[in-house]
PDB file of C-alpha atoms in Angstrom:
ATOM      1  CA  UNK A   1       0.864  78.795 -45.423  1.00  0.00           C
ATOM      2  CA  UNK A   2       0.797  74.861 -46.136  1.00  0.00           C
ATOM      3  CA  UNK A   3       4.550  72.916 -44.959  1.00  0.00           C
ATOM      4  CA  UNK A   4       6.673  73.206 -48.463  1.00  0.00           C
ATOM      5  CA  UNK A   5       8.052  70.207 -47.055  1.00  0.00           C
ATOM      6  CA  UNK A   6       4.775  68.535 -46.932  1.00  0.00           C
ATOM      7  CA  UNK A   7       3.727  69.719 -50.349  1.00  0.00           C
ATOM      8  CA  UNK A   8       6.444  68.724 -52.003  1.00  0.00           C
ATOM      9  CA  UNK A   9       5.537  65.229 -50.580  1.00  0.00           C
ATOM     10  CA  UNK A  10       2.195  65.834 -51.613  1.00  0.00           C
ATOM     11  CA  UNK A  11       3.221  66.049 -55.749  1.00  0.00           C
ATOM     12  CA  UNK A  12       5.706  63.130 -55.488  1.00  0.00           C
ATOM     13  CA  UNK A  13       2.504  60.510 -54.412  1.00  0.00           C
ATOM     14  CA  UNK A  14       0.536  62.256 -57.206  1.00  0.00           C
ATOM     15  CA  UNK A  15       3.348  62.021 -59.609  1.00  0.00           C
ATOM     16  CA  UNK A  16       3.647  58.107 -58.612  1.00  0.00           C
ATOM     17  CA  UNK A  17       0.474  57.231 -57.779  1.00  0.00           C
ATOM     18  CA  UNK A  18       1.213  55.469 -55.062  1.00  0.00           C
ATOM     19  CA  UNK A  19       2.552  56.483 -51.342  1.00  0.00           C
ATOM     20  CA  UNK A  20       4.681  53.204 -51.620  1.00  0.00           C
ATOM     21  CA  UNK A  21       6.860  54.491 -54.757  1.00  0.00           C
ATOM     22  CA  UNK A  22       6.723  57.585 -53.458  1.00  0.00           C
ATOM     23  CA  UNK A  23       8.618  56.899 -50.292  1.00  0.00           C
ATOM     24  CA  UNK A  24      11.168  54.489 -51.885  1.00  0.00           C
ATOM     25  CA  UNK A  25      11.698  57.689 -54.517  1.00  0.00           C
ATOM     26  CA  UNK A  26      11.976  60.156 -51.329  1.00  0.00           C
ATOM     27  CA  UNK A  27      13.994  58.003 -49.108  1.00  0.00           C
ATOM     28  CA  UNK A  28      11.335  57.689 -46.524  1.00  0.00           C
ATOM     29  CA  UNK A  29       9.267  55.400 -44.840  1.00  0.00           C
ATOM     30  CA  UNK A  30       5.447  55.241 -45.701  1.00  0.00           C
ATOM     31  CA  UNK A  31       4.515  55.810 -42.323  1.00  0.00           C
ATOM     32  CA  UNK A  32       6.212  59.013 -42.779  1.00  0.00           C
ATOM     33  CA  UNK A  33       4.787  59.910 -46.757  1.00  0.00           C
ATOM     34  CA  UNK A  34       1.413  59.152 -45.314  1.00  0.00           C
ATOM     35  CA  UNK A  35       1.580  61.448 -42.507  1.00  0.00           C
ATOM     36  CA  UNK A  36       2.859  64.186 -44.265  1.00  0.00           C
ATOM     37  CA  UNK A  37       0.041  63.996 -46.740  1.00  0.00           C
ATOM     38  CA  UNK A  38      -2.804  63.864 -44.109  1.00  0.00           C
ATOM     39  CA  UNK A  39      -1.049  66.593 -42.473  1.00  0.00           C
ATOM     40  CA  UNK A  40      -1.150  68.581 -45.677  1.00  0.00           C
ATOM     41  CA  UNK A  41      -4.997  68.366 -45.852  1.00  0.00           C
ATOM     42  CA  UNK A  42      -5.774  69.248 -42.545  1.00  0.00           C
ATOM     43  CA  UNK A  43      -3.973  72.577 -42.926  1.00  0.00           C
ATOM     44  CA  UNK A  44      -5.558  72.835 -46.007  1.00  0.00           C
ATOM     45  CA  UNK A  45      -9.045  71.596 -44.838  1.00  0.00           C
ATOM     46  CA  UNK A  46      -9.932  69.804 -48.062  1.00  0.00           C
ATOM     47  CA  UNK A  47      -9.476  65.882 -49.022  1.00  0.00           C
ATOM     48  CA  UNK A  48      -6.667  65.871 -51.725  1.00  0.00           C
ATOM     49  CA  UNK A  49      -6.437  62.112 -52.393  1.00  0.00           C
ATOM     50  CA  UNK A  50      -9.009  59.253 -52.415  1.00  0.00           C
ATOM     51  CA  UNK A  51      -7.441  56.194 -50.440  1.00  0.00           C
ATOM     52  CA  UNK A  52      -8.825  52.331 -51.027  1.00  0.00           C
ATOM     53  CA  UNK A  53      -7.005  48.942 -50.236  1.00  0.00           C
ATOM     54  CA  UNK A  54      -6.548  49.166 -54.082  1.00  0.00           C
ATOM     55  CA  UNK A  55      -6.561  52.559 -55.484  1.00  0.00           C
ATOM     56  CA  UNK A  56      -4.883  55.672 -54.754  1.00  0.00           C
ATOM     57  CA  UNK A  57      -6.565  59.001 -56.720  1.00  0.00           C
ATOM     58  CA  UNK A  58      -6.848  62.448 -56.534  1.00  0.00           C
ATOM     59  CA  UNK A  59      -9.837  64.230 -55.880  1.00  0.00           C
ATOM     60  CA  UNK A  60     -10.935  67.427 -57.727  1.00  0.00           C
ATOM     61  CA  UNK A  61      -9.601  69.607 -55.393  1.00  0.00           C
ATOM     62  CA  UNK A  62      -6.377  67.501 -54.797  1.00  0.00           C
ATOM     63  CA  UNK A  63      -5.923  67.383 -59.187  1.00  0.00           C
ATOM     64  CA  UNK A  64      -6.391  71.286 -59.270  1.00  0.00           C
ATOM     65  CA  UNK A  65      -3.870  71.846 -56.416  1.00  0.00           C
ATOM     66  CA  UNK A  66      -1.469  68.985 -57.746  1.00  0.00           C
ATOM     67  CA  UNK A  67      -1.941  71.522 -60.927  1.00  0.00           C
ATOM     68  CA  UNK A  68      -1.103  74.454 -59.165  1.00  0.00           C
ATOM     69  CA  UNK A  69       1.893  73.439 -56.984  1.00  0.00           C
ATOM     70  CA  UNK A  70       3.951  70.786 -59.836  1.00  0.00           C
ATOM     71  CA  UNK A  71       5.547  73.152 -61.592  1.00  0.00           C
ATOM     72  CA  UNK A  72       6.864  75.644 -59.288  1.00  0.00           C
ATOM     73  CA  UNK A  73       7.877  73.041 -57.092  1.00  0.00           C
ATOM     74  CA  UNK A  74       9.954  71.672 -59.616  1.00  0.00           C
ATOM     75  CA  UNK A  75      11.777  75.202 -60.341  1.00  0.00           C
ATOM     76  CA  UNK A  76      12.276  75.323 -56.731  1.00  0.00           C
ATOM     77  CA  UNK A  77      14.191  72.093 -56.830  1.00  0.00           C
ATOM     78  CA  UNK A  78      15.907  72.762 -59.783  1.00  0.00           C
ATOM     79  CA  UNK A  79      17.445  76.055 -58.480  1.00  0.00           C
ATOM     80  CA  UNK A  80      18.571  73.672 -55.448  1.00  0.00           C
ATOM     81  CA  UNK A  81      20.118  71.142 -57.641  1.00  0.00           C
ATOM     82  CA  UNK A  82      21.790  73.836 -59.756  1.00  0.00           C
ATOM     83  CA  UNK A  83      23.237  75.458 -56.360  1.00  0.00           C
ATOM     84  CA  UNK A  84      24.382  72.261 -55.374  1.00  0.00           C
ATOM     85  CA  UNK A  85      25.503  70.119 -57.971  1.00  0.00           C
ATOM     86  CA  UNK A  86      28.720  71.740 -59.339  1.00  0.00           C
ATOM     87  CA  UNK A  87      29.836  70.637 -55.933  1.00  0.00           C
ATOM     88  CA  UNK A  88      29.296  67.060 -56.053  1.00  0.00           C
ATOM     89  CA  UNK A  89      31.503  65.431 -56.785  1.00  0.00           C
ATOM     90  CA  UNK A  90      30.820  61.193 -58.572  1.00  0.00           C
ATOM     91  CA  UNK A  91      29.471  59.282 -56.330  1.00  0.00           C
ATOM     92  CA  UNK A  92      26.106  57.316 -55.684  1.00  0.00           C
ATOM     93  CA  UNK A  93      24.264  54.187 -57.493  1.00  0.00           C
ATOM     94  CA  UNK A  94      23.875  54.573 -61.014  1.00  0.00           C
ATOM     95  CA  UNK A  95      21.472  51.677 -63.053  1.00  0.00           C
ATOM     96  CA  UNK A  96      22.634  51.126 -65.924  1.00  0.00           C
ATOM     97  CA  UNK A  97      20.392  48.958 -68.681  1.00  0.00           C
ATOM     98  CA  UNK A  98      22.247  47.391 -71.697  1.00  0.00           C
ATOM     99  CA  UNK A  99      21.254  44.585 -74.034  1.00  0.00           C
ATOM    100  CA  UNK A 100      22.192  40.854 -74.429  1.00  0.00           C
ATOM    101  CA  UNK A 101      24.945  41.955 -77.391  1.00  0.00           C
ATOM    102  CA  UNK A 102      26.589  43.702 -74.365  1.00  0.00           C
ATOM    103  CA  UNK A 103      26.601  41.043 -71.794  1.00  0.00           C
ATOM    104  CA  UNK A 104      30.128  39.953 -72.777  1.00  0.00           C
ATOM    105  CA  UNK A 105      33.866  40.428 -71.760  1.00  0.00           C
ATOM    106  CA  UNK A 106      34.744  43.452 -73.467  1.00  0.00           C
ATOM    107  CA  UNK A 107      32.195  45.405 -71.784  1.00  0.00           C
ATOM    108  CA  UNK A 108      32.555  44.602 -68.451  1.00  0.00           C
ATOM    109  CA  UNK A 109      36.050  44.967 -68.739  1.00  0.00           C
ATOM    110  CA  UNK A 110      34.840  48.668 -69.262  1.00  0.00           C
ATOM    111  CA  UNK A 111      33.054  49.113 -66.614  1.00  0.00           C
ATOM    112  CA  UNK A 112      35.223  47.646 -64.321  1.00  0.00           C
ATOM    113  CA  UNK A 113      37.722  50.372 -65.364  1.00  0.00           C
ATOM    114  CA  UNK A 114      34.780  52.644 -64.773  1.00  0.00           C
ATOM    115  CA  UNK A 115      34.479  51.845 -60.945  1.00  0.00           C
ATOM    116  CA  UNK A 116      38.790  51.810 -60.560  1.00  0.00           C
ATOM    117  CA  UNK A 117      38.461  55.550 -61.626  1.00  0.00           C
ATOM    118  CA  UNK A 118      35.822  56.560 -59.985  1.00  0.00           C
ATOM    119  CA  UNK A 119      35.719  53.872 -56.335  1.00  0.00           C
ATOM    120  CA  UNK A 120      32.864  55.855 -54.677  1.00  0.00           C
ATOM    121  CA  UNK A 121      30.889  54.735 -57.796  1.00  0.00           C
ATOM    122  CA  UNK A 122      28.212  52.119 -57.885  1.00  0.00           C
ATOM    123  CA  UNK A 123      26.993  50.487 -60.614  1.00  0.00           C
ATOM    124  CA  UNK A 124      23.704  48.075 -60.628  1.00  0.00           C
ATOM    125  CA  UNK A 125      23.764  46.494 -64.497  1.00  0.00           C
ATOM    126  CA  UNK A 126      20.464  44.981 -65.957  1.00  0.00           C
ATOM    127  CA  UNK A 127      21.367  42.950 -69.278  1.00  0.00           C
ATOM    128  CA  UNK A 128      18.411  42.658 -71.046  1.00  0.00           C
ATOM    129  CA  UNK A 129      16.754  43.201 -74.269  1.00  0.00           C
ATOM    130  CA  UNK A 130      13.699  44.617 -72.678  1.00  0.00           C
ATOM    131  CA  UNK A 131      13.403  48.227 -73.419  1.00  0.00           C
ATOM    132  CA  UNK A 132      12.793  49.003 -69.772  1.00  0.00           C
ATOM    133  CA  UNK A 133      10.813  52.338 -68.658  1.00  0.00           C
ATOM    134  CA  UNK A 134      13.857  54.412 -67.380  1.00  0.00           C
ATOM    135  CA  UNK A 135      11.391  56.775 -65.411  1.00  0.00           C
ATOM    136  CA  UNK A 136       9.792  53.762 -64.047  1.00  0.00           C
ATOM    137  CA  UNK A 137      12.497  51.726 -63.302  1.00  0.00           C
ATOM    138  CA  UNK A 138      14.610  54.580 -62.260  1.00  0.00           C
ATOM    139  CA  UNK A 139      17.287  54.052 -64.628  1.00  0.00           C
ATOM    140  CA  UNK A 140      19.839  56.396 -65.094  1.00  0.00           C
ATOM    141  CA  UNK A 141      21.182  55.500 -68.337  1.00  0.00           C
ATOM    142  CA  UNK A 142      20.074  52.766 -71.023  1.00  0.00           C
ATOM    143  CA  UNK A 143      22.197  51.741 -74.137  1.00  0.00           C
ATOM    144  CA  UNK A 144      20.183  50.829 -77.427  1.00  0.00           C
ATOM    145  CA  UNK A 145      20.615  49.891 -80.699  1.00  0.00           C
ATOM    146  CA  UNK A 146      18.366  50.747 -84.064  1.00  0.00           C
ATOM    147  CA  UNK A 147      15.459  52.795 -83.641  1.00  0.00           C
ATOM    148  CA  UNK A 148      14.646  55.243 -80.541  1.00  0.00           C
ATOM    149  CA  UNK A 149      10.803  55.437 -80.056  1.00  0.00           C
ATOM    150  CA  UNK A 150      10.398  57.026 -77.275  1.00  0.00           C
ATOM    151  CA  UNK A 151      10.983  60.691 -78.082  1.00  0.00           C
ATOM    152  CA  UNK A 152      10.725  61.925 -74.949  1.00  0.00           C
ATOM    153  CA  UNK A 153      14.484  60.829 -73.772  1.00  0.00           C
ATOM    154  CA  UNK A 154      17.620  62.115 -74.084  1.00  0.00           C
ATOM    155  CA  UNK A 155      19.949  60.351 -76.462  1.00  0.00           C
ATOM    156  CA  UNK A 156      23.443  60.484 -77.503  1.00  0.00           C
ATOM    157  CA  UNK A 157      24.870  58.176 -80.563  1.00  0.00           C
ATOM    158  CA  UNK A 158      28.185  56.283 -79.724  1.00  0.00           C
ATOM    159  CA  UNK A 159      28.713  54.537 -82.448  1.00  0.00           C
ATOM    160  CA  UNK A 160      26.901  52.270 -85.344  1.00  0.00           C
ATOM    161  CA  UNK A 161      26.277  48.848 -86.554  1.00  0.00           C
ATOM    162  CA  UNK A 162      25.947  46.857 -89.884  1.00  0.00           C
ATOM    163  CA  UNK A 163      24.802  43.028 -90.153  1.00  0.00           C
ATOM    164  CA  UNK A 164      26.542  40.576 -92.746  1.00  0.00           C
ATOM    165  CA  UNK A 165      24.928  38.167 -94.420  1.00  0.00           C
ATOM    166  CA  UNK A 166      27.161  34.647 -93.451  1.00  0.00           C
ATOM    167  CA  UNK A 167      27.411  30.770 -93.080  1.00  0.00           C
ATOM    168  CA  UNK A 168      29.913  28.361 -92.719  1.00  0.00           C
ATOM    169  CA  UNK A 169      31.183  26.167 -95.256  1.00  0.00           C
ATOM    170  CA  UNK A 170      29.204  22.991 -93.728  1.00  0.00           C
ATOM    171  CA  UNK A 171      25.570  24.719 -94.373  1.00  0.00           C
ATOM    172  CA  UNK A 172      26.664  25.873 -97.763  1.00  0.00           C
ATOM    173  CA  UNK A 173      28.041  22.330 -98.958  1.00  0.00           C
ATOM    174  CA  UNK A 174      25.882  21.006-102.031  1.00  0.00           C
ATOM    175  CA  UNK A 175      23.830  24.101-101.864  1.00  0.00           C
ATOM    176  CA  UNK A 176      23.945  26.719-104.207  1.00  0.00           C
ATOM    177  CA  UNK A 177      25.150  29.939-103.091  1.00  0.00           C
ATOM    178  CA  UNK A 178      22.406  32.922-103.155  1.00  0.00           C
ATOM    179  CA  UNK A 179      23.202  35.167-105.840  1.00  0.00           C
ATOM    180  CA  UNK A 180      19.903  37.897-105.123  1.00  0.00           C
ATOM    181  CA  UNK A 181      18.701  38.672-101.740  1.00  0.00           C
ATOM    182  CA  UNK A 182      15.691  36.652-103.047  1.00  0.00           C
ATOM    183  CA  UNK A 183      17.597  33.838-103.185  1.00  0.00           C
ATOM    184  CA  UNK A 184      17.133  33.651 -99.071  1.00  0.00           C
ATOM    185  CA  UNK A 185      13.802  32.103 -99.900  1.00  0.00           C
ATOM    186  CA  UNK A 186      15.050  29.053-100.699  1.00  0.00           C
ATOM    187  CA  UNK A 187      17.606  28.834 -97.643  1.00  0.00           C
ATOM    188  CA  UNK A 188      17.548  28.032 -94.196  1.00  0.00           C
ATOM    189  CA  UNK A 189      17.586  31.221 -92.253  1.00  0.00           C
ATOM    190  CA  UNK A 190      18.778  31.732 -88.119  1.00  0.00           C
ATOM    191  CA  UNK A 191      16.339  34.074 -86.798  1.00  0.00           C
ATOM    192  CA  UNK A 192      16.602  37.267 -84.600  1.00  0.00           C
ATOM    193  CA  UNK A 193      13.250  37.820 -83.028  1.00  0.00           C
ATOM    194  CA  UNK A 194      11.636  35.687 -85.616  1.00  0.00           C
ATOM    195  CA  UNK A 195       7.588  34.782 -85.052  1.00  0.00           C
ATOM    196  CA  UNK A 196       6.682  31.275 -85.960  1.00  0.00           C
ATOM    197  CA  UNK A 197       9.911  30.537 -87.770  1.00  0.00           C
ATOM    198  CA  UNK A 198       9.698  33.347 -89.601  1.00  0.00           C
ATOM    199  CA  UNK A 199      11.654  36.780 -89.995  1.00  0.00           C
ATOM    200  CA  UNK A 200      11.938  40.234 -92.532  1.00  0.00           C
ATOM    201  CA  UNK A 201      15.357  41.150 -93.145  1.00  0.00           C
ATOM    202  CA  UNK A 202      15.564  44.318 -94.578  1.00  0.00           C
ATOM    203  CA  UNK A 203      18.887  44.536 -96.622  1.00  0.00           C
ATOM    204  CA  UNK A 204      20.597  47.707 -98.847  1.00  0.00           C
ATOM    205  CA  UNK A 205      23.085  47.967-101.848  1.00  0.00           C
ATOM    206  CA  UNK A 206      24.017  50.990-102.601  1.00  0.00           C
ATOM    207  CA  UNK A 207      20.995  53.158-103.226  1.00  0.00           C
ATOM    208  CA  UNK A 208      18.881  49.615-103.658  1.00  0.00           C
ATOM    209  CA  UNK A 209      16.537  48.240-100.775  1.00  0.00           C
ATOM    210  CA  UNK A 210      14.837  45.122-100.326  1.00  0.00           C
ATOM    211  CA  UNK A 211      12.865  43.793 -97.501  1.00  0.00           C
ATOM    212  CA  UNK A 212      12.995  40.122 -98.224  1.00  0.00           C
ATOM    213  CA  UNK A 213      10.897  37.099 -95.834  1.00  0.00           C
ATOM    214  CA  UNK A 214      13.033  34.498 -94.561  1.00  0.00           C
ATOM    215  CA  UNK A 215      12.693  31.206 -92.545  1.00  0.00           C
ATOM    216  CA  UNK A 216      14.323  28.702 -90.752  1.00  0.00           C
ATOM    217  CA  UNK A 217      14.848  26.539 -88.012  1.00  0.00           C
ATOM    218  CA  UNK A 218      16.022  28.741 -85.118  1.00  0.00           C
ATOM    219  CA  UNK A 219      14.785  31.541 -83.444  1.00  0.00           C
ATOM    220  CA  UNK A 220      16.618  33.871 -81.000  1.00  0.00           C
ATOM    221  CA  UNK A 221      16.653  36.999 -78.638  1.00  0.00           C
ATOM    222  CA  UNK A 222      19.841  37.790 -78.493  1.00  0.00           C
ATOM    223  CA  UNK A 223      23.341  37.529 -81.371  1.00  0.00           C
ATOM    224  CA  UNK A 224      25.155  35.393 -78.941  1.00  0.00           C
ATOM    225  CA  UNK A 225      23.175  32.431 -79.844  1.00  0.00           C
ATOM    226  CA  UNK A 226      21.792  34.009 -83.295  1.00  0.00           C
ATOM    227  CA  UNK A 227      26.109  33.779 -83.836  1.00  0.00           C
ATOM    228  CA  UNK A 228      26.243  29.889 -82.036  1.00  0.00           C
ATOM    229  CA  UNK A 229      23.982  28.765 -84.327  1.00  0.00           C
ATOM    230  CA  UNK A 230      24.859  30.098 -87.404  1.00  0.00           C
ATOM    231  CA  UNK A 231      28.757  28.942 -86.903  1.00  0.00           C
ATOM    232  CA  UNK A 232      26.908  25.133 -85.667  1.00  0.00           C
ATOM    233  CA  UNK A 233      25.269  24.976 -89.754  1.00  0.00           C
ATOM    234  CA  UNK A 234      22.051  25.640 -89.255  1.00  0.00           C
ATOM    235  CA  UNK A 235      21.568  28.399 -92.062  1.00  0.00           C
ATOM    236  CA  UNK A 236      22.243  31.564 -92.685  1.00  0.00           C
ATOM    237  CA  UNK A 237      22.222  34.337 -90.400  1.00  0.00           C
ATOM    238  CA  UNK A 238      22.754  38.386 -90.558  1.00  0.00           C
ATOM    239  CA  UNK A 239      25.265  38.904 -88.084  1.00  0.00           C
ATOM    240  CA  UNK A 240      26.570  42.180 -86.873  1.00  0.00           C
ATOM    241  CA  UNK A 241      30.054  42.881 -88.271  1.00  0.00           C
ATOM    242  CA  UNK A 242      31.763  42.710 -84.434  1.00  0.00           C
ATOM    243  CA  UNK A 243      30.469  39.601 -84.249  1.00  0.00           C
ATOM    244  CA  UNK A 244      31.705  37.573 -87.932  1.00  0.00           C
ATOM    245  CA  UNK A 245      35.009  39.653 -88.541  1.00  0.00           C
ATOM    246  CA  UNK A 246      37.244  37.422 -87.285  1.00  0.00           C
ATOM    247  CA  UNK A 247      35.679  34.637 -88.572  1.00  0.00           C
ATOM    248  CA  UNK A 248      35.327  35.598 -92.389  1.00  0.00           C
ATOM    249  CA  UNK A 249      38.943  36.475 -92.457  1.00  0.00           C
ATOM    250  CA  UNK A 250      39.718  32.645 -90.845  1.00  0.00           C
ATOM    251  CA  UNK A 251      37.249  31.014 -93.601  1.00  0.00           C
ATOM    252  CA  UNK A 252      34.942  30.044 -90.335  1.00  0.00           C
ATOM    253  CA  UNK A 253      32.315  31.721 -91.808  1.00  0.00           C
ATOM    254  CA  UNK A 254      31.522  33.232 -95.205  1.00  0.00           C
ATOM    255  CA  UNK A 255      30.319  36.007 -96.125  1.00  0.00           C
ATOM    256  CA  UNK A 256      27.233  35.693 -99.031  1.00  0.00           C
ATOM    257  CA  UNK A 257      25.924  38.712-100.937  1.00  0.00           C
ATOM    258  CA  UNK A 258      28.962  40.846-100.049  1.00  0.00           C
ATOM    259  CA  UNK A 259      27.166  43.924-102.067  1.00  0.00           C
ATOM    260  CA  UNK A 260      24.415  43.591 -99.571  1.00  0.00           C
ATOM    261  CA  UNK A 261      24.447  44.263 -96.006  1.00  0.00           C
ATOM    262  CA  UNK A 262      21.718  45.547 -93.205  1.00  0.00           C
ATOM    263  CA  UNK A 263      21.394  49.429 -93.076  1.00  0.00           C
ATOM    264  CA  UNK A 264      23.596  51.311 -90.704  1.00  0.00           C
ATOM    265  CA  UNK A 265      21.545  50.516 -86.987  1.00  0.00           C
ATOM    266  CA  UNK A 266      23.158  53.507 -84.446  1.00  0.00           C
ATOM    267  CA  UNK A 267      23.728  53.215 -81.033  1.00  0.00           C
ATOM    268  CA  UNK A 268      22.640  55.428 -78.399  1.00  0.00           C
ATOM    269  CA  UNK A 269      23.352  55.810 -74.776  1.00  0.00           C
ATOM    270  CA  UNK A 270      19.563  57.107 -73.851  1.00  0.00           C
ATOM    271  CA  UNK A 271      18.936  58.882 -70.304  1.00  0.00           C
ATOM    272  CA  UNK A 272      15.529  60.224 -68.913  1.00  0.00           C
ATOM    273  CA  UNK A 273      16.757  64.100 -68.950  1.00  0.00           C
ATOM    274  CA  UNK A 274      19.236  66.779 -70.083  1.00  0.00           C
ATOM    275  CA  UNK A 275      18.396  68.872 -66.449  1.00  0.00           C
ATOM    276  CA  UNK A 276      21.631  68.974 -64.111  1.00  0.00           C
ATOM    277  CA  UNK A 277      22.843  65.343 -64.959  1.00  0.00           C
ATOM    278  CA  UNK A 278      24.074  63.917 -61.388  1.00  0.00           C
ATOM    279  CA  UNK A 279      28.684  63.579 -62.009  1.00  0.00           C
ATOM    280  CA  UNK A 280      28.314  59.827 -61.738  1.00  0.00           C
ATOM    281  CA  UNK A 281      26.343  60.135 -64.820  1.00  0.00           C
ATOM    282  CA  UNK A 282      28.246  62.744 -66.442  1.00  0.00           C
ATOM    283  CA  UNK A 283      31.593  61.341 -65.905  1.00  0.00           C
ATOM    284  CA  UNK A 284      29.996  57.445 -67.392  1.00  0.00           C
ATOM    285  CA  UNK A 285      29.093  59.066 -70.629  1.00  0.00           C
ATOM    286  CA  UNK A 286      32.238  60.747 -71.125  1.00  0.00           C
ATOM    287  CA  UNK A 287      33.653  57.440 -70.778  1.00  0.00           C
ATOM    288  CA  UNK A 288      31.436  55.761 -72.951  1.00  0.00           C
ATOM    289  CA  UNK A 289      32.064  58.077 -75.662  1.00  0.00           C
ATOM    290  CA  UNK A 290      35.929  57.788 -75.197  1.00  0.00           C
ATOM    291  CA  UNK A 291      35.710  54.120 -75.092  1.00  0.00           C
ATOM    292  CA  UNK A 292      36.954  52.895 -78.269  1.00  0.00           C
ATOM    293  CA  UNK A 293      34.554  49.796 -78.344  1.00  0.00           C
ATOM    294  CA  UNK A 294      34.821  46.644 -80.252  1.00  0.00           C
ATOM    295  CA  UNK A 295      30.880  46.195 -79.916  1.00  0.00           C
ATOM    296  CA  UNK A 296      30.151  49.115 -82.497  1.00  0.00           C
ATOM    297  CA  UNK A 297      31.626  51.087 -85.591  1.00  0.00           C
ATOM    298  CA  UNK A 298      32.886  54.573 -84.757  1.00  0.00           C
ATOM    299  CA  UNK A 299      30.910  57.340 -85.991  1.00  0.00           C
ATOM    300  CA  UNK A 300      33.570  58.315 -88.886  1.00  0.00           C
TER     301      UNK A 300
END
């Protein structure tokens, strides 16, 4: 009978596609990967993969043993993990992605909590607003707002989000205020992902929707500078709540259309699987969903 050892190796480079990602996901060198694959076919006697300078594929014979061997390999490692894991205790890397809205005070404050409890922790942070593969990129945990679209993850909702529509005082002087979301039309707008100066807010009242075109000036990725802007004069913008509290209750900004608002957007804390979560992972989303955070609405 083949090396389990080896075959295991064998589905990891056919999972990946590549002996390169394949050794960084195993811990091993390439030198090693490689060997155990060509050891694999010569106890086998058959070519299993197809090797150029710039492709890596399975043969026939290699897909229809690939097919065979995947999935009781993995119940083989599950039962290991399962064995094994109520006795870990939190430690390791774990990547965490989180978007730009994140990227402030408050949140690392959080996390460096986090890594007081829990010292044999590590934490690598990406802060982006790139929805980033989390099998590819071998992310253990991503937090998102609005809609989820990959159905294939695991998520959890922490908390919500609503958006105000605001200004400040300079932009509105010797304009008249909008008394119908289609008032926006004739205003200048500051833009979250807008295309060519250009945007679709979509805005509720009660059981009443409208999604209504806007426009203006300034475009932006992320609410930090959606926010700088919008406090600076340079039109209206539909701010999350977190972010214009404080400053509609000291006049700084102020708030237009107070009937209408964006719909609730939910956060999630998304992860690639439900399957014997690693502690450091468990014990972060515990946290996360004790956190009372000023960066979203509670649930209730």
């Amino acid at each position: 009978m083949a090396d389990l050892n080896d075959i295991a190796v064998f589905v990891k480079v056919a999972q990946y596609g590549s002996f390169s990602r394949a050794a960084h996901s195993l811990g091993m060198p390439v030198s090693t990967v490689s060997r155990k694959v060509t050891s694999l076919e010569e106890q086998l006697g058959v070519t299993l993969l197809q090797r150029t300078t710039r492709k890596l594929s399975l043969t026939a014979q290699g897909r229809a043993y690939f097919d065979q061997c995947s999935e009781p390999l993995a119940h083989l490692i599950d039962a290991e993990q399962a064995l094994t894991e109520t006795q870990k205790k939190p430690e390791g890397l774990l990547k965490i992605s989180v978007p730009v809205i994140l990227g402030q005070e408050i949140f690392y404050e959080f996390v460096s909590c986090f890594l007081k409890t829990y010292p044999d922790i590590q934490v690598d942070l990406f802060v982006t607003n790139l929805f980033l593969d989390l099998i590819a990129e071998n992310i253990d945990l991503g937090i998102r707002f609005g809609e989820l679209k990959d159905s294939s993850i695991v998520a959890q909702r922490l908390g919500k989000s609503v958006r105000y529509l605001v200004a400040a005082p300079d932009y509105l002087k010797g304009r008249a205020l909008p008394s119908k979301p289609e008032d926006l039309r004739e205003h200048q707008c500051v833009l979250l992902n807008g295309r060519n100066g250009d945007a679709e807010w979509h805005l509720v009242s009660g059981g009443k929707s409208v999604r209504q075109q806007v426009s203006g000036p300034v475009s932006s990725r992320d609410f930090d500078a959606v926010s700088a802007f919008t406090n600076r004069g340079h039109g209206i913008g539909l701010l999350p709540s977190t972010y214009c509290d404080d400053e509609i209750r000291r006049g700084a900004l102020i708030r237009l259309l107070p009937d209408w608002s964006s719909e609730e957007i939910f956060v999630h804390a998304v992860y690639p699987t439900r399957r014997f979560l690693p502690a450091r992972l468990q014990v972060f989303l515990d946290a996360l969903k004790a956190w009372k955070s000023p960066l979203w609405l509670p649930l209730h």
